[in-house]
C-alpha atoms as a printed R data frame, in Angstrom:
    type eleno elety resid chain resno       x        y       z
1   ATOM     1    CA   UNK     A     1 -11.265 -114.574  15.035
2   ATOM     2    CA   UNK     A     2 -12.561 -111.288  13.664
3   ATOM     3    CA   UNK     A     3  -9.701 -109.098  12.539
4   ATOM     4    CA   UNK     A     4 -10.842 -105.545  13.010
5   ATOM     5    CA   UNK     A     5 -13.472 -102.866  13.100
6   ATOM     6    CA   UNK     A     6 -14.673 -102.967   9.503
7   ATOM     7    CA   UNK     A     7 -17.876 -101.014   9.990
8   ATOM     8    CA   UNK     A     8 -16.008  -98.080  11.530
9   ATOM     9    CA   UNK     A     9 -13.750  -97.421   8.555
10  ATOM    10    CA   UNK     A    10 -14.948  -94.367   6.646
11  ATOM    11    CA   UNK     A    11 -15.599  -94.607   2.915
12  ATOM    12    CA   UNK     A    12 -13.360  -92.727   0.484
13  ATOM    13    CA   UNK     A    13 -16.237  -90.368  -0.273
14  ATOM    14    CA   UNK     A    14 -16.670  -89.501   3.407
15  ATOM    15    CA   UNK     A    15 -13.185  -88.009   3.603
16  ATOM    16    CA   UNK     A    16 -13.231  -84.205   3.238
17  ATOM    17    CA   UNK     A    17 -13.069  -83.091  -0.385
18  ATOM    18    CA   UNK     A    18  -9.965  -81.041   0.295
19  ATOM    19    CA   UNK     A    19  -8.114  -84.092   1.675
20  ATOM    20    CA   UNK     A    20  -9.146  -86.285  -1.259
21  ATOM    21    CA   UNK     A    21  -7.959  -83.599  -3.669
22  ATOM    22    CA   UNK     A    22  -4.677  -83.324  -1.792
23  ATOM    23    CA   UNK     A    23  -4.140  -87.099  -2.065
24  ATOM    24    CA   UNK     A    24  -5.056  -87.191  -5.759
25  ATOM    25    CA   UNK     A    25  -2.601  -84.359  -6.419
26  ATOM    26    CA   UNK     A    26   0.164  -86.591  -5.034
27  ATOM    27    CA   UNK     A    27  -1.025  -89.640  -6.984
28  ATOM    28    CA   UNK     A    28  -1.661  -87.927 -10.295
29  ATOM    29    CA   UNK     A    29  -4.527  -88.428 -12.708
30  ATOM    30    CA   UNK     A    30  -8.238  -88.275 -12.018
31  ATOM    31    CA   UNK     A    31 -10.229  -90.449  -9.627
32  ATOM    32    CA   UNK     A    32 -11.764  -93.571 -11.208
33  ATOM    33    CA   UNK     A    33 -12.775  -95.880  -8.342
34  ATOM    34    CA   UNK     A    34 -11.761  -97.178  -4.943
35  ATOM    35    CA   UNK     A    35 -11.945 -100.479  -3.090
36  ATOM    36    CA   UNK     A    36 -11.923 -100.213   0.725
37  ATOM    37    CA   UNK     A    37  -9.804 -102.596   2.766
38  ATOM    38    CA   UNK     A    38 -11.258 -104.765   5.510
39  ATOM    39    CA   UNK     A    39  -9.933 -105.746   8.905
40  ATOM    40    CA   UNK     A    40  -7.422 -104.086  11.146
41  ATOM    41    CA   UNK     A    41  -7.993 -101.698  14.012
42  ATOM    42    CA   UNK     A    42  -8.032  -98.181  12.672
43  ATOM    43    CA   UNK     A    43 -10.800  -95.631  12.391
44  ATOM    44    CA   UNK     A    44  -9.216  -94.135   9.265
45  ATOM    45    CA   UNK     A    45  -9.840  -94.841   5.598
46  ATOM    46    CA   UNK     A    46  -7.742  -97.608   4.049
47  ATOM    47    CA   UNK     A    47  -8.145  -98.915   0.535
48  ATOM    48    CA   UNK     A    48  -7.061  -99.221  -3.049
49  ATOM    49    CA   UNK     A    49  -7.631  -96.040  -5.043
50  ATOM    50    CA   UNK     A    50  -7.609  -96.121  -8.825
51  ATOM    51    CA   UNK     A    51  -6.906  -93.034 -10.888
52  ATOM    52    CA   UNK     A    52  -6.256  -92.537 -14.569
53  ATOM    53    CA   UNK     A    53  -2.534  -92.677 -13.640
54  ATOM    54    CA   UNK     A    54  -2.768  -96.087 -11.940
55  ATOM    55    CA   UNK     A    55  -3.560  -97.787  -8.629
56  ATOM    56    CA   UNK     A    56  -2.253  -96.927  -5.170
57  ATOM    57    CA   UNK     A    57  -3.059  -97.933  -1.605
58  ATOM    58    CA   UNK     A    58  -4.176  -95.040   0.576
59  ATOM    59    CA   UNK     A    59  -4.569  -94.683   4.328
60  ATOM    60    CA   UNK     A    60  -6.061  -91.398   5.472
61  ATOM    61    CA   UNK     A    61  -7.614  -89.599   8.440
62  ATOM    62    CA   UNK     A    62  -9.279  -86.184   8.287
63  ATOM    63    CA   UNK     A    63  -7.880  -83.413  10.453
64  ATOM    64    CA   UNK     A    64 -10.865  -83.752  12.799
65  ATOM    65    CA   UNK     A    65 -10.868  -87.562  12.681
66  ATOM    66    CA   UNK     A    66  -9.764  -90.191  15.217
67  ATOM    67    CA   UNK     A    67  -6.669  -88.735  16.884
68  ATOM    68    CA   UNK     A    68  -4.875  -92.036  17.547
69  ATOM    69    CA   UNK     A    69  -5.374  -93.191  13.955
70  ATOM    70    CA   UNK     A    70  -3.828  -89.942  12.723
71  ATOM    71    CA   UNK     A    71  -0.936  -90.339  15.157
72  ATOM    72    CA   UNK     A    72  -0.253  -93.859  13.908
73  ATOM    73    CA   UNK     A    73  -0.230  -92.624  10.306
74  ATOM    74    CA   UNK     A    74   2.321  -89.957  11.216
75  ATOM    75    CA   UNK     A    75   4.438  -92.598  12.907
76  ATOM    76    CA   UNK     A    76   4.182  -94.886   9.878
77  ATOM    77    CA   UNK     A    77   5.236  -92.116   7.519
78  ATOM    78    CA   UNK     A    78   8.329  -91.487   9.657
79  ATOM    79    CA   UNK     A    79   9.157  -95.207   9.803
80  ATOM    80    CA   UNK     A    80   8.781  -95.782   6.068
81  ATOM    81    CA   UNK     A    81  10.962  -92.770   5.330
82  ATOM    82    CA   UNK     A    82  13.690  -94.273   7.529
83  ATOM    83    CA   UNK     A    83  13.621  -97.943   6.478
84  ATOM    84    CA   UNK     A    84  15.886  -99.270   3.751
85  ATOM    85    CA   UNK     A    85  14.232 -100.365   0.465
86  ATOM    86    CA   UNK     A    86  12.825 -103.887   0.456
87  ATOM    87    CA   UNK     A    87  11.962 -104.107   4.140
88  ATOM    88    CA   UNK     A    88   8.543 -102.469   3.836
89  ATOM    89    CA   UNK     A    89   6.364 -100.988   1.086
90  ATOM    90    CA   UNK     A    90   7.898  -97.850  -0.394
91  ATOM    91    CA   UNK     A    91   6.292  -94.597   0.731
92  ATOM    92    CA   UNK     A    92   5.096  -92.773  -2.384
93  ATOM    93    CA   UNK     A    93   3.760  -89.757  -0.510
94  ATOM    94    CA   UNK     A    94   3.146  -88.686   3.048
95  ATOM    95    CA   UNK     A    95   0.672  -85.929   3.880
96  ATOM    96    CA   UNK     A    96   0.292  -84.256   7.248
97  ATOM    97    CA   UNK     A    97  -1.194  -80.789   7.107
98  ATOM    98    CA   UNK     A    98  -4.385  -78.871   7.822
99  ATOM    99    CA   UNK     A    99  -6.356  -81.128   5.442
100 ATOM   100    CA   UNK     A   100  -5.514  -84.301   7.377
101 ATOM   101    CA   UNK     A   101  -2.964  -87.095   7.437
102 ATOM   102    CA   UNK     A   102  -2.457  -89.633   4.668
103 ATOM   103    CA   UNK     A   103  -0.034  -92.286   3.539
104 ATOM   104    CA   UNK     A   104   0.170  -93.219  -0.167
105 ATOM   105    CA   UNK     A   105   1.728  -96.598  -0.924
106 ATOM   106    CA   UNK     A   106   2.110  -98.971  -3.853
107 ATOM   107    CA   UNK     A   107  -0.457 -101.749  -4.127
108 ATOM   108    CA   UNK     A   108   0.980 -104.980  -2.710
109 ATOM   109    CA   UNK     A   109  -0.475 -108.053  -4.349
110 ATOM   110    CA   UNK     A   110  -1.053 -111.217  -2.354
111 ATOM   111    CA   UNK     A   111  -3.452 -112.669   0.168
112 ATOM   112    CA   UNK     A   112  -3.641 -112.580   3.920
113 ATOM   113    CA   UNK     A   113  -2.575 -115.810   5.633
114 ATOM   114    CA   UNK     A   114  -4.555 -117.546   8.299
115 ATOM   115    CA   UNK     A   115  -7.742 -118.679   6.602
116 ATOM   116    CA   UNK     A   116  -6.646 -121.219   7.674
117 ATOM   117    CA   UNK     A   117  -3.035 -120.956   8.800
118 ATOM   118    CA   UNK     A   118  -0.795 -123.449   7.021
119 ATOM   119    CA   UNK     A   119   2.759 -124.631   7.567
120 ATOM   120    CA   UNK     A   120   3.673 -122.888   4.309
121 ATOM   121    CA   UNK     A   121   2.300 -119.589   5.622
122 ATOM   122    CA   UNK     A   122   4.319 -119.934   8.808
123 ATOM   123    CA   UNK     A   123   7.504 -120.730   6.907
124 ATOM   124    CA   UNK     A   124   7.000 -117.619   4.765
125 ATOM   125    CA   UNK     A   125   6.519 -115.452   7.848
126 ATOM   126    CA   UNK     A   126   9.517 -117.080   9.536
127 ATOM   127    CA   UNK     A   127  11.697 -116.215   6.558
128 ATOM   128    CA   UNK     A   128  10.513 -112.596   6.707
129 ATOM   129    CA   UNK     A   129  11.194 -112.401  10.440
130 ATOM   130    CA   UNK     A   130  14.657 -113.879   9.939
131 ATOM   131    CA   UNK     A   131  15.483 -110.960   7.625
132 ATOM   132    CA   UNK     A   132  14.363 -108.450  10.266
133 ATOM   133    CA   UNK     A   133  16.402 -110.311  12.894
134 ATOM   134    CA   UNK     A   134  19.672 -109.363  11.149
135 ATOM   135    CA   UNK     A   135  18.701 -105.960   9.753
136 ATOM   136    CA   UNK     A   136  20.039 -102.987  11.743
137 ATOM   137    CA   UNK     A   137  17.289 -100.585  12.748
138 ATOM   138    CA   UNK     A   138  17.499  -96.889  11.873
139 ATOM   139    CA   UNK     A   139  18.594  -94.894  14.903
140 ATOM   140    CA   UNK     A   140  15.417  -92.821  14.600
141 ATOM   141    CA   UNK     A   141  13.182  -95.753  15.571
142 ATOM   142    CA   UNK     A   142  12.089  -95.738  19.221
143 ATOM   143    CA   UNK     A   143  13.838  -98.153  21.537
144 ATOM   144    CA   UNK     A   144  11.777 -101.239  22.392
145 ATOM   145    CA   UNK     A   145  13.224 -101.202  25.893
146 ATOM   146    CA   UNK     A   146  11.580  -97.813  26.423
147 ATOM   147    CA   UNK     A   147   8.428  -97.915  24.275
148 ATOM   148    CA   UNK     A   148   7.223 -101.420  25.253
149 ATOM   149    CA   UNK     A   149   7.364 -100.630  28.950
150 ATOM   150    CA   UNK     A   150   5.068 -100.329  30.929
151 ATOM   151    CA   UNK     A   151   2.690 -102.016  28.432
152 ATOM   152    CA   UNK     A   152   4.403 -105.396  28.849
153 ATOM   153    CA   UNK     A   153   5.119 -105.101  32.554
154 ATOM   154    CA   UNK     A   154   1.628 -105.671  33.924
155 ATOM   155    CA   UNK     A   155   2.150 -108.609  36.294
156 ATOM   156    CA   UNK     A   156   2.970 -106.418  39.326
157 ATOM   157    CA   UNK     A   157  -0.257 -104.497  38.733
158 ATOM   158    CA   UNK     A   158  -2.306 -107.633  38.063
159 ATOM   159    CA   UNK     A   159  -0.918 -109.232  41.245
160 ATOM   160    CA   UNK     A   160  -2.511 -106.518  43.373
161 ATOM   161    CA   UNK     A   161  -5.949 -106.688  41.724
162 ATOM   162    CA   UNK     A   162  -8.346 -109.317  43.064
163 ATOM   163    CA   UNK     A   163 -10.532 -108.847  39.986
164 ATOM   164    CA   UNK     A   164  -7.639 -109.455  37.577
165 ATOM   165    CA   UNK     A   165  -6.406 -112.454  39.546
166 ATOM   166    CA   UNK     A   166  -9.843 -114.074  39.735
167 ATOM   167    CA   UNK     A   167 -10.049 -114.828  36.030
168 ATOM   168    CA   UNK     A   168  -6.544 -116.246  35.644
169 ATOM   169    CA   UNK     A   169  -5.733 -119.976  35.435
170 ATOM   170    CA   UNK     A   170  -4.777 -121.419  38.825
171 ATOM   171    CA   UNK     A   171  -1.231 -122.269  37.706
172 ATOM   172    CA   UNK     A   172  -0.656 -118.664  36.619
173 ATOM   173    CA   UNK     A   173  -1.965 -117.334  39.940
174 ATOM   174    CA   UNK     A   174   0.297 -119.746  41.808
175 ATOM   175    CA   UNK     A   175   3.322 -118.543  39.815
176 ATOM   176    CA   UNK     A   176   2.628 -114.849  40.385
177 ATOM   177    CA   UNK     A   177   5.836 -114.151  42.389
178 ATOM   178    CA   UNK     A   178   7.866 -115.675  39.537
179 ATOM   179    CA   UNK     A   179   5.960 -113.658  36.936
180 ATOM   180    CA   UNK     A   180   6.444 -110.432  38.865
181 ATOM   181    CA   UNK     A   181  10.161 -111.192  39.038
182 ATOM   182    CA   UNK     A   182  10.273 -111.853  35.278
183 ATOM   183    CA   UNK     A   183   8.937 -108.333  34.742
184 ATOM   184    CA   UNK     A   184  12.284 -107.015  35.968
185 ATOM   185    CA   UNK     A   185  14.072 -108.870  33.152
186 ATOM   186    CA   UNK     A   186  12.018 -107.731  30.188
187 ATOM   187    CA   UNK     A   187  13.927 -104.497  29.570
188 ATOM   188    CA   UNK     A   188  17.177 -106.360  29.004
189 ATOM   189    CA   UNK     A   189  15.416 -109.117  27.021
190 ATOM   190    CA   UNK     A   190  13.983 -106.744  24.408
191 ATOM   191    CA   UNK     A   191  16.946 -104.364  24.153
192 ATOM   192    CA   UNK     A   192  18.846 -104.472  20.869
193 ATOM   193    CA   UNK     A   193  19.561 -102.806  17.537
194 ATOM   194    CA   UNK     A   194  17.560 -104.661  14.871
195 ATOM   195    CA   UNK     A   195  14.165 -103.885  13.369
196 ATOM   196    CA   UNK     A   196  11.028 -104.971  15.217
197 ATOM   197    CA   UNK     A   197   7.781 -104.624  13.284
198 ATOM   198    CA   UNK     A   198   5.751 -104.387  16.472
199 ATOM   199    CA   UNK     A   199   2.331 -105.519  15.204
200 ATOM   200    CA   UNK     A   200   2.614 -108.690  13.152
201 ATOM   201    CA   UNK     A   201  -0.642 -110.581  12.660
202 ATOM   202    CA   UNK     A   202  -2.523 -111.974   9.662
203 ATOM   203    CA   UNK     A   203  -4.147 -108.722   8.514
204 ATOM   204    CA   UNK     A   204  -0.738 -107.006   8.484
205 ATOM   205    CA   UNK     A   205   0.806 -109.683   6.252
206 ATOM   206    CA   UNK     A   206   0.329 -110.465   2.576
207 ATOM   207    CA   UNK     A   207   1.747 -113.644   1.069
208 ATOM   208    CA   UNK     A   208   2.645 -113.919  -2.579
209 ATOM   209    CA   UNK     A   209   4.159 -117.223  -3.631
210 ATOM   210    CA   UNK     A   210   6.609 -118.148  -0.880
211 ATOM   211    CA   UNK     A   211   7.222 -114.573   0.264
212 ATOM   212    CA   UNK     A   212   5.548 -112.762   3.145
213 ATOM   213    CA   UNK     A   213   5.318 -108.980   2.849
214 ATOM   214    CA   UNK     A   214   4.874 -107.147   6.156
215 ATOM   215    CA   UNK     A   215   2.504 -104.173   6.093
216 ATOM   216    CA   UNK     A   216   1.454 -101.419   8.543
217 ATOM   217    CA   UNK     A   217   4.585 -100.126  10.254
218 ATOM   218    CA   UNK     A   218   3.554  -97.425  12.786
219 ATOM   219    CA   UNK     A   219   4.723  -99.495  15.761
220 ATOM   220    CA   UNK     A   220   8.199 -100.344  14.430
221 ATOM   221    CA   UNK     A   221  10.944 -100.268  17.049
222 ATOM   222    CA   UNK     A   222  14.630 -100.843  17.564
223 ATOM   223    CA   UNK     A   223  15.251 -103.876  19.751
224 ATOM   224    CA   UNK     A   224  16.297 -107.481  20.144
225 ATOM   225    CA   UNK     A   225  16.034 -110.029  17.353
226 ATOM   226    CA   UNK     A   226  12.829 -112.105  17.197
227 ATOM   227    CA   UNK     A   227  10.841 -109.979  19.668
228 ATOM   228    CA   UNK     A   228   8.021 -110.015  17.086
229 ATOM   229    CA   UNK     A   229   7.648 -113.788  17.447
230 ATOM   230    CA   UNK     A   230   6.093 -113.983  20.956
231 ATOM   231    CA   UNK     A   231   3.689 -111.205  19.909
232 ATOM   232    CA   UNK     A   232   2.726 -113.016  16.726
233 ATOM   233    CA   UNK     A   233   2.090 -116.608  17.778
234 ATOM   234    CA   UNK     A   234  -0.935 -116.032  20.073
235 ATOM   235    CA   UNK     A   235  -2.782 -114.511  17.100
236 ATOM   236    CA   UNK     A   236  -1.977 -117.605  15.038
237 ATOM   237    CA   UNK     A   237  -3.320 -120.026  17.666
238 ATOM   238    CA   UNK     A   238  -6.372 -117.825  18.289
239 ATOM   239    CA   UNK     A   239  -7.183 -118.022  14.586
240 ATOM   240    CA   UNK     A   240  -7.113 -121.816  14.525
241 ATOM   241    CA   UNK     A   241  -3.424 -122.311  13.823
242 ATOM   242    CA   UNK     A   242  -1.055 -124.564  15.760
243 ATOM   243    CA   UNK     A   243  -0.361 -123.948  19.464
244 ATOM   244    CA   UNK     A   244   2.301 -121.350  20.174
245 ATOM   245    CA   UNK     A   245   4.883 -123.848  21.421
246 ATOM   246    CA   UNK     A   246   4.454 -126.117  18.395
247 ATOM   247    CA   UNK     A   247   4.628 -123.264  15.910
248 ATOM   248    CA   UNK     A   248   7.811 -121.950  17.536
249 ATOM   249    CA   UNK     A   249   9.821 -124.898  16.172
250 ATOM   250    CA   UNK     A   250   9.240 -123.658  12.604
251 ATOM   251    CA   UNK     A   251  10.856 -120.346  13.498
252 ATOM   252    CA   UNK     A   252  13.776 -122.028  15.262
253 ATOM   253    CA   UNK     A   253  14.646 -123.522  11.867
254 ATOM   254    CA   UNK     A   254  15.209 -119.908  10.692
255 ATOM   255    CA   UNK     A   255  17.347 -118.949  13.677
256 ATOM   256    CA   UNK     A   256  14.876 -118.018  16.411
257 ATOM   257    CA   UNK     A   257  16.175 -118.555  19.956
258 ATOM   258    CA   UNK     A   258  14.634 -121.024  22.383
259 ATOM   259    CA   UNK     A   259  11.311 -120.260  24.026
260 ATOM   260    CA   UNK     A   260  12.951 -120.509  27.446
261 ATOM   261    CA   UNK     A   261  15.449 -117.781  26.587
262 ATOM   262    CA   UNK     A   262  12.570 -115.451  25.680
263 ATOM   263    CA   UNK     A   263  10.450 -116.302  28.723
264 ATOM   264    CA   UNK     A   264  10.494 -112.708  30.064
265 ATOM   265    CA   UNK     A   265   9.085 -111.500  26.742
266 ATOM   266    CA   UNK     A   266   6.465 -114.258  26.526
267 ATOM   267    CA   UNK     A   267   5.401 -113.531  30.114
268 ATOM   268    CA   UNK     A   268   5.278 -109.805  29.441
269 ATOM   269    CA   UNK     A   269   3.128 -110.223  26.359
270 ATOM   270    CA   UNK     A   270   0.705 -112.480  28.226
271 ATOM   271    CA   UNK     A   271   0.411 -109.773  30.872
272 ATOM   272    CA   UNK     A   272  -0.266 -107.183  28.160
273 ATOM   273    CA   UNK     A   273  -3.126 -109.131  26.581
274 ATOM   274    CA   UNK     A   274  -4.676 -110.038  29.934
275 ATOM   275    CA   UNK     A   275  -4.522 -106.446  31.168
276 ATOM   276    CA   UNK     A   276  -5.710 -104.827  27.935
277 ATOM   277    CA   UNK     A   277  -8.664 -107.154  27.283
278 ATOM   278    CA   UNK     A   278 -10.274 -106.025  30.547
279 ATOM   279    CA   UNK     A   279 -10.024 -102.301  29.815
280 ATOM   280    CA   UNK     A   280 -13.074 -100.285  28.672
281 ATOM   281    CA   UNK     A   281 -14.088 -100.523  25.022
282 ATOM   282    CA   UNK     A   282 -12.915  -97.829  22.615
283 ATOM   283    CA   UNK     A   283 -16.052  -96.637  20.754
284 ATOM   284    CA   UNK     A   284 -14.189  -95.999  17.503
285 ATOM   285    CA   UNK     A   285 -12.596  -99.468  17.558
286 ATOM   286    CA   UNK     A   286 -15.285 -102.025  18.361
287 ATOM   287    CA   UNK     A   287 -13.941 -105.541  18.563
288 ATOM   288    CA   UNK     A   288 -10.495 -104.579  19.860
289 ATOM   289    CA   UNK     A   289 -11.018 -105.916  23.385
290 ATOM   290    CA   UNK     A   290 -12.523 -109.163  22.075
291 ATOM   291    CA   UNK     A   291  -9.518 -109.540  19.765
292 ATOM   292    CA   UNK     A   292  -7.141 -109.030  22.691
293 ATOM   293    CA   UNK     A   293  -9.162 -111.474  24.796
294 ATOM   294    CA   UNK     A   294  -8.886 -114.099  22.051
295 ATOM   295    CA   UNK     A   295  -5.090 -113.764  22.132
296 ATOM   296    CA   UNK     A   296  -4.868 -113.675  25.917
297 ATOM   297    CA   UNK     A   297  -6.165 -117.248  26.148
298 ATOM   298    CA   UNK     A   298  -3.398 -118.911  24.061
299 ATOM   299    CA   UNK     A   299  -0.763 -116.599  25.518
300 ATOM   300    CA   UNK     A   300  -1.683 -117.723  29.041
301 ATOM   301    CA   UNK     A   301  -1.824 -121.403  28.034
302 ATOM   302    CA   UNK     A   302   1.629 -121.035  26.521
303 ATOM   303    CA   UNK     A   303   2.960 -119.343  29.631
304 ATOM   304    CA   UNK     A   304   1.518 -122.124  31.804
305 ATOM   305    CA   UNK     A   305   3.639 -124.617  29.866
306 ATOM   306    CA   UNK     A   306   6.818 -122.641  30.473
307 ATOM   307    CA   UNK     A   307   6.646 -121.642  34.138
């Protein structure tokens, strides 16, 4: 499964000179070299920048660049400023002015999991999720019960669309009244006060030794424990890892609740992927719909097993 829109990421040298100078002023030293990152779904620059003062990881969007990518950087800056040390990479500098928007972070060593996924990778991620599951979220983070709706409440809309229904598995179509009813329960199911990362997948995780470090925090929320898990597992299965239901048992060893107790969330996420994959392509983010489509398939198979 292809993890992002690599060809759309601008090179360091394509960023406006004034923005590069602004970033280097925060980093210190003179520019030596840079190494662009790959994967992910952002139209902004992301990569390792080396100066005479050392290495940093930079994410940046010019003031006239992709608006959503700039918005996500602003959100990430706010999240990283609010999180306690050790949960996420430490924000070294945040820039948001007339030159553009940029996030300067320490370089996190490690490798992305999932090539292929292993039991050891999943245990490392499970341990990281277990920490989030008991870590109170800053009050400034948006509430999951508000920010994840209506994105995860798509079954009522899908149920009225003959085109959307036509492509669904027969068992899912037959259970549509139940799925529509489950949509009413998702608000309560995701409401809570712990940290939710909001976008966990292989390219947002680095593993070093037995530890998983979670990266890219613009979608962090305040909500119920383990809400990240139903979002995460379809990406694992789509990338050749174990089926969602089988992988869940690894996370139960770290305190995750039963799949049945999170059925409203699992159903809501399946509705999200199925709805989003059919939407028009975003020119700046080629591959996004195909990526969502690849996750919709395991999410629907998983839901079929549970309803």
